[in-house]
Amino acid sequence: MKKIKKADVKKFLGDLKKEHEVFAPVDEDGVVEFKRLSKKDEPTLDYVNSVVSPKGFFLPMKEKILGFREANDKIELIDEHEVGGRVLFGIRPCDVNGLLVLDNVAREEYMDPYYLERRQKTILIALECVKPGVDCFCRVFGSGPGLEMGADLVYTDIGDYFLVRVGSDKGAKLLSGSDYFVEASDADEKKAAKLVDECAKKMSNVESSKLKLDLEKIRDKGSWCLNCYSCTFICPTCYCFDVVDRMNPKGCEGQRIRCWDSCMNPQFTLMAGNFNPRNKKVDRFVNRIRHKLEYMRDRYGVFGCVGCGRCVRECPSHISMLEIIQEGVR
Amino acid sequence: MSAEIQDALRSEARKLLEEGKVDKILGYCMSGDRVVPCMVYAADEVDKLIYNNRCKINLARYLRECDGRVGVVAKGCDSRAIVELLKAKQLDRSDLFIWGVSCPGMVDSEGRQYRSCSVCTHRNPVVYDGFLGKLVEEKPRLKDDELGLGSRDERMSYWSKQFSRCISCMACRNVCPMCYCKECVLEKKDPEWVARGGDISDIFVYHAIKAMHMAGRCVECGECERACPVDIPLMHLYSRVCRDVEQLFGVEAGMDENDKPPLSVFDLEADAILEENEKNKKS
Ligand code: SF4
Ligand code: SF4
Ligand code: SF4
Ligand code: SF4
Ligand code: SF4
C-alpha cells in the first residue's frame, strides 16, 4: 500500500487534470457539492457527504439523449451522448456503493448506454470515512465507512497523510506514473483500519438481514410526508427518470431529453383515463420505502439504501429512514 | 418559559380531549432526537406533546390536511399561516381550537438560530382561543433597503448563482402552508408552463412564478428555505414581494382574517382595496 502527503494531494490532482476532467467536493457558502476543479477551487475533504449525491455524474438531472431533425422529407437522428475521461475525487464509500446499486438497474435486460458509458469512463477515487455525520447509518448495510470494492483508488485520512489502496488496474496506473506516493508502513495500515473501525462503532447498527418492514408504522410516518422530491433527488440510489421531447418553434428540429422524475410525484403513476394506482400520498411514501428496502433486495440481492443519511438530513417533515429500518428489525 | 408552556399545553390538551371539544391535537413531539409534528388523539397521550426552541415546523401546513375538530399549537408564524388560510377559505375557523404560544426564535440542532427567525417581527401569535406562556417583545422589521441586494445586475448575478444549485425538488413548494393549489402551475404538464429538464431560465421562471404567487400571502415562516436541500435563501424573495403588496394595498399577510386578500379579490381600482383594508385596520 502507498500513502500521499496531504499537501501533495492538490499537486496530484493538478497532474490528473492534464488528462481528465477532475471533480471533487467543494464547499461553497456552506453547501458541499462536487464541482469541476478550477485553479482557485480548494477541494473539501473533511466533509460528511455532498448535499446532493454524485449520482448526477452518471445519471444527470437532465441529459440530451438524442437530437432529431427533419429536412427534405428525411428524418435525421443525431446521437448526442459523448463523454470524456473524468475523475471523481473524494467520493464517499456510501456513494460508491450507491453506484454499484445503480449498475444493477442499468444492466438489467436493457442496457443503459448513457449511464454505462459514463461509468466506464469515470475513475473513482474514494475517501473512506473516519468521522460519521450525525445522520449516517452506512454501517447497517456495510456500505461504509470503509470501502471494499467499487473504486479505483481508496484514500483514508491517517493524519498528515492519506493511505492509498489500489482497487483496480486503472487505479494502479494512476499511481505508477506519479512521484507523490511513497510506500506505507504496517503501522499506517493498522492506523487506517482502526480509524475506520472506530468510525463505524459510532454509528447505529441493526441487523439488516433480519429486516421485516412494519407496514403500519410506515404508513403512520407516511401520513406526515409532504410528497416533495427532495429525498428521491438527493438519494444516491434513486434512478427514476422521465423522457421529454423539446421541439423548436417550427417543429422540425428538436431534442429528446431525459430528466429526473420522482415516485413521490402524483403524476408518476398517472395513466390514461386518469386512473392512478398510487393515488394517495401515503401509498407513494410506502412504495418508496418498500422499493428501497424490499423490492430491490429481492430483485438484485442488495438493498436500495446505502445509509448515506441524506434523506434523513433533508426531509422537511423529519422522517427518518433509519428509524423505519430500526422499527423493522426489532 | 418553554417548559411552562409545555406543561400548560399538556394540561389544556388533556382537558379539551376529555371534554370532547376536539377530536385530536396537532403539535410537536420527539422522535429520536428530532422534533417532529404529531397528532394526539387521546387524553392519556398528551405527555408526548412538547414545546421548545426546536419547534420550527409550521403546523398550518399539516392542519390543511386534517379533518374534524382540531386543537393546534400556533406560534407567530403558524398563527399567521392559519389566518392566511382562513382568508383563502382553506380552513374552517369553527373546526379549530388554537393555542397561541409566543416563540423564542427557533434554532437548529446545533443551536444556531434560523435566518427567518432572526428577522421575524411576529413572534407572538395573532389569533388564538387560548394563550399559553407570556408575550415576548417584538423586533423592529428590516428596512426596505435591507431586503434588497443592490443593483439589478448584482441581484441578477446573486440569484443566478443561487438558482444554479436548484434541483427542482419542489420541497419549497410542498412545505409551504400557502401552496395549497390542487393543481400547481409549476408542474402542470399540459400546458407545460415550466419545462421539465429545462435550463437555468426555466428555473428562473419557476422561482419568479412561486414568488408572484406568494405576493401578499407569504407569512415568513422560513419553511421553504429550511426545506431547500441546497440552502437557497428563498424567503428573501417572498418578503420582498410581500412588502410591495403591503405598500400598494395596505395589507400585511396573515394578520387579520377580515383583510381582503389583494391579489384574489378582483377590483380594477387598487385604491378601493387599499381603502377597505385601511378601514378594517381602524375598526
Ligand atoms: S423528503 Fe420527506 S416529506 Fe419530502 S417526500 Fe421525502 S419523506 Fe416525504
Ligand atoms: S434512502 Fe436515504 S439514507 Fe438511504 S441511500 Fe437514499 S438518501 Fe441515503
Ligand atoms: S413562502 Fe416560505 S416563508 Fe413564505 S409562507 Fe411559504 S414556506 Fe413560509
Ligand atoms: S406555486 Fe403557485 S400554483 Fe403552485 S401551489 Fe404554490 S400558489 Fe399554487
Ligand atoms: S427546495 Fe430548493 S432545490 Fe428544491 S425546488 Fe425549491 S429552491 Fe429548488
XYZ file of C-alpha atoms and ligand atoms in Angstrom, chain A residues 224-232 264 285 288 311 314-319, ligand 1:
27
model
C -46.571 13.227 7.538
C -44.806 13.001 4.208
C -45.239 16.099 2.071
C -44.522 14.269 -1.170
C -41.758 16.563 -2.231
C -38.974 15.066 -4.335
C -36.153 16.074 -2.078
C -35.403 12.610 -0.706
C -35.520 10.907 -4.085
C -43.391 10.895 -4.883
C -44.404 7.005 0.532
C -40.597 4.451 -1.883
C -32.957 11.861 3.184
C -33.120 16.997 4.479
C -36.677 15.751 4.977
C -38.808 18.788 5.836
C -41.058 16.536 7.917
C -38.080 14.910 9.622
C -38.994 11.393 8.600
S -38.244 14.435 1.846
Fe -39.655 13.808 3.485
S -41.535 14.978 3.048
Fe -40.295 15.015 1.168
S -41.071 13.248 0.017
Fe -39.283 12.536 1.198
S -40.152 11.685 3.050
Fe -41.746 12.935 2.125
